[in-house]
Tab-separated table of C-alpha atoms in Angstrom:
chain	number	residue	atom	x	y	z
A	1	TYR	CA	116.176	71.599	90.243
A	2	LEU	CA	117.362	75.121	89.773
A	3	LYS	CA	114.476	76.791	91.333
A	4	LYS	CA	114.913	74.762	94.186
A	5	LYS	CA	118.885	75.803	94.418
A	6	LEU	CA	117.809	79.338	93.721
A	7	LYS	CA	115.294	79.589	96.660
A	8	LYS	CA	117.919	78.376	99.266
A	9	GLY	CA	120.059	80.782	97.935
A	10	VAL	CA	122.894	81.007	100.559
A	11	GLY	CA	123.465	77.375	100.113
A	12	TRP	CA	124.049	77.124	96.607
A	13	ILE	CA	126.195	80.138	96.724
A	14	MET	CA	128.272	78.499	99.897
A	15	TYR	CA	128.738	75.436	98.166
A	16	LYS	CA	130.154	77.382	95.303
A	17	LYS	CA	132.338	79.014	97.814
A	18	LYS	CA	133.322	75.923	99.001
A	19	LYS	CA	134.401	74.190	96.169
A	20	GLY	CA	136.762	77.093	95.350
A	21	ILE	CA	138.501	77.154	98.756
A	22	ILE	CA	139.487	73.688	98.569
A	23	LEU	CA	141.260	74.019	94.499
A	24	LEU	CA	142.981	77.047	96.310
A	25	GLU	CA	143.842	74.755	99.601
A	26	CYS	CA	145.226	72.167	97.707
A	27	ILE	CA	147.371	74.866	95.478
A	28	ILE	CA	148.785	76.001	98.691
A	29	TYR	CA	149.479	72.697	99.951
A	30	ILE	CA	151.388	71.528	96.693
A	31	SER	CA	153.465	74.555	96.505
A	32	LEU	CA	154.194	74.083	99.958
A	33	SER	CA	155.497	70.581	99.568
A	34	LEU	CA	157.461	71.676	96.252
A	35	ILE	CA	159.259	73.697	98.342
A	36	LEU	CA	159.732	71.512	101.287
A	37	THR	CA	161.024	69.083	99.156
A	38	CYS	CA	163.322	71.067	97.200
A	39	ILE	CA	164.995	72.284	100.034
A	40	LEU	CA	165.374	68.423	101.327
A	41	VAL	CA	167.033	67.558	97.884
A	42	LYS	CA	169.605	70.555	98.480
A	43	ILE	CA	170.375	69.175	101.894
A	44	LEU	CA	170.893	65.214	100.783
A	45	LEU	CA	172.947	66.529	97.727
A	46	ASN	CA	174.964	68.793	100.244
A	47	THR	CA	175.120	65.807	102.640
A	48	ASP	CA	176.449	63.846	99.687
A	49	TYR	CA	179.051	66.327	98.383
A	50	MET	CA	180.373	66.438	101.995
A	51	TYR	CA	180.781	62.989	102.538
A	52	ILE	CA	182.450	62.518	99.451
A	53	LYS	CA	184.841	65.108	100.343
A	54	THR	CA	185.168	63.892	103.392
A	55	MET	CA	185.751	60.479	102.272
A	56	LYS	CA	188.574	61.357	99.947
A	57	ASN	CA	190.514	63.880	102.312
A	58	GLU	CA	190.754	60.696	104.525
A	59	THR	CA	191.714	58.512	101.539
A	60	ILE	CA	194.401	61.302	101.263
A	61	SER	CA	195.418	61.334	104.585
A	62	SER	CA	195.443	57.635	104.601
A	63	ASP	CA	197.681	57.564	102.243
A	64	ILE	CA	200.456	59.820	103.276
A	65	LYS	CA	200.522	58.339	107.212
A	66	ASP	CA	201.167	55.092	105.138
A	67	PHE	CA	204.268	56.515	103.439
A	68	PHE	CA	205.447	57.915	106.106
A	69	VAL	CA	205.198	54.646	108.235
A	70	ASN	CA	207.205	53.178	105.106
A	71	VAL	CA	209.548	55.981	104.720
A	72	GLU	CA	210.408	55.606	109.252
A	73	ARG	CA	210.176	51.916	108.803
A	74	PHE	CA	212.647	51.783	106.038
A	75	VAL	CA	215.175	54.279	108.294
A	76	ASN	CA	215.223	52.848	111.366
A	77	GLU	CA	215.693	49.123	110.274
A	78	GLU	CA	218.295	47.321	112.454
A	79	ASP	CA	220.296	46.794	110.132
A	80	VAL	CA	220.678	50.577	108.512
A	81	LYS	CA	224.316	51.800	108.574
A	82	LYS	CA	224.040	55.028	106.676
A	83	VAL	CA	220.992	57.396	105.855
A	84	GLU	CA	222.349	60.386	103.403
A	85	VAL	CA	220.677	62.875	101.212
A	86	SER	CA	221.845	63.713	97.590
A	87	ASN	CA	219.480	65.508	95.043
A	88	ASN	CA	216.210	64.882	96.570
A	89	VAL	CA	216.638	60.970	97.179
A	90	LEU	CA	216.992	59.496	100.337
A	91	ILE	CA	219.686	57.246	100.247
A	92	ILE	CA	219.774	54.217	102.597
A	93	TYR	CA	222.708	52.095	103.068
A	94	LYS	CA	222.276	48.767	105.268
A	95	GLY	CA	223.524	45.124	105.759
A	96	THR	CA	226.776	44.053	107.360
A	97	SER	CA	230.027	41.805	106.534
A	98	GLU	CA	228.285	38.857	106.916
A	99	LYS	CA	225.139	39.835	105.025
A	100	ASP	CA	225.183	41.483	101.892
A	101	PHE	CA	225.326	45.202	101.723
A	102	GLN	CA	222.059	46.466	100.324
A	103	LYS	CA	221.030	50.172	99.028
A	104	GLU	CA	217.536	51.773	98.987
A	105	GLU	CA	216.930	54.826	97.611
A	106	ILE	CA	213.400	57.062	97.941
A	107	PHE	CA	212.753	59.529	95.436
A	108	LYS	CA	209.836	61.530	93.340
A	109	ASP	CA	209.458	59.974	90.061
A	110	ASP	CA	206.273	61.989	87.924
A	111	SER	CA	203.478	62.496	90.615
A	112	LYS	CA	204.860	59.253	92.199
A	113	ILE	CA	207.385	58.451	95.453
A	114	MET	CA	209.747	55.434	94.354
A	115	ILE	CA	211.784	52.998	96.250
A	116	LYS	CA	214.491	51.158	94.520
A	117	TYR	CA	216.344	48.370	96.079
A	118	TYR	CA	219.997	47.670	95.412
A	119	ASP	CA	222.394	44.525	96.118
A	120	ILE	CA	226.145	44.957	96.406
A	121	ARG	CA	226.824	43.334	93.258
A	122	ASN	CA	225.352	46.105	90.977
A	123	PHE	CA	224.647	49.224	92.700
A	124	GLU	CA	223.835	50.865	89.123
A	125	ASP	CA	221.027	49.171	88.185
A	126	PHE	CA	218.184	48.496	90.711
A	127	ASN	CA	216.814	44.716	91.786
A	128	ALA	CA	213.098	46.217	92.442
A	129	ARG	CA	211.294	48.830	93.076
A	130	ASN	CA	208.036	49.957	94.837
A	131	THR	CA	205.298	52.867	94.545
A	132	LEU	CA	205.268	54.392	98.002
A	133	ALA	CA	202.941	57.432	97.266
A	134	LEU	CA	200.727	58.403	93.795
A	135	GLY	CA	199.121	61.386	93.233
A	136	VAL	CA	202.312	63.669	94.744
A	137	GLU	CA	202.357	67.231	93.999
A	138	GLU	CA	206.036	68.368	95.483
A	139	PHE	CA	208.503	66.309	97.453
A	140	GLU	CA	211.571	67.589	99.096
A	141	ILE	CA	213.964	66.568	101.661
A	142	LYS	CA	216.023	68.454	104.152
A	143	ILE	CA	219.072	67.469	106.599
A	144	LYS	CA	219.044	70.078	109.713
A	145	GLY	CA	222.000	68.575	112.024
A	146	LYS	CA	221.385	64.461	112.341
A	147	LEU	CA	217.270	65.208	111.560
A	148	ILE	CA	215.782	64.707	107.850
A	149	TYR	CA	212.587	66.611	106.988
A	150	LEU	CA	210.493	65.114	104.573
A	151	SER	CA	207.672	67.331	103.017
A	152	LEU	CA	205.322	67.028	100.395
A	153	LYS	CA	202.355	68.008	98.999
A	154	LYS	CA	199.427	66.355	97.986
A	155	GLY	CA	196.280	67.021	97.306
A	156	GLY	CA	196.572	70.673	98.130
A	157	GLU	CA	198.259	70.003	101.578
A	158	GLU	CA	201.340	70.353	102.755
A	159	TYR	CA	202.630	67.648	105.158
A	160	ILE	CA	205.997	67.285	106.913
A	161	LYS	CA	207.686	64.663	109.222
A	162	CYS	CA	210.934	64.450	111.024
A	163	LEU	CA	212.553	61.045	110.941
């Protein structure tokens, strides 16, 4: 059997070379596949990171918009008589002589912006309170003439609204 292979010579040597080339082709194919897989995994991880970051920013933006809409609604209600600012607290007086007079205060408490509701019977003790915004870093109220500016910082971004 070995003599037959030696007589053919070239065929036997070619057979050996083909086997080596196939092994080399497999190594190159696996290497290229591994490189492409690593690139695709990196792209997918970056996409996932960007999605999570965008959702976080959109949630913060939505919370801030909701806060501003609620404050604007409180200030622009039909029975509001007076709005004033004292010690970075927005105070809203509302009611008529026919209805009970009420007072609402919007202020920052730790990292929350709260609203407290008072009635005419006792302006010292509040009836109820609600949270308007969470995770607020800074909150400031400024008055310029008849305009009230609300400024707050959340998630590293600053938001300003004029009432």
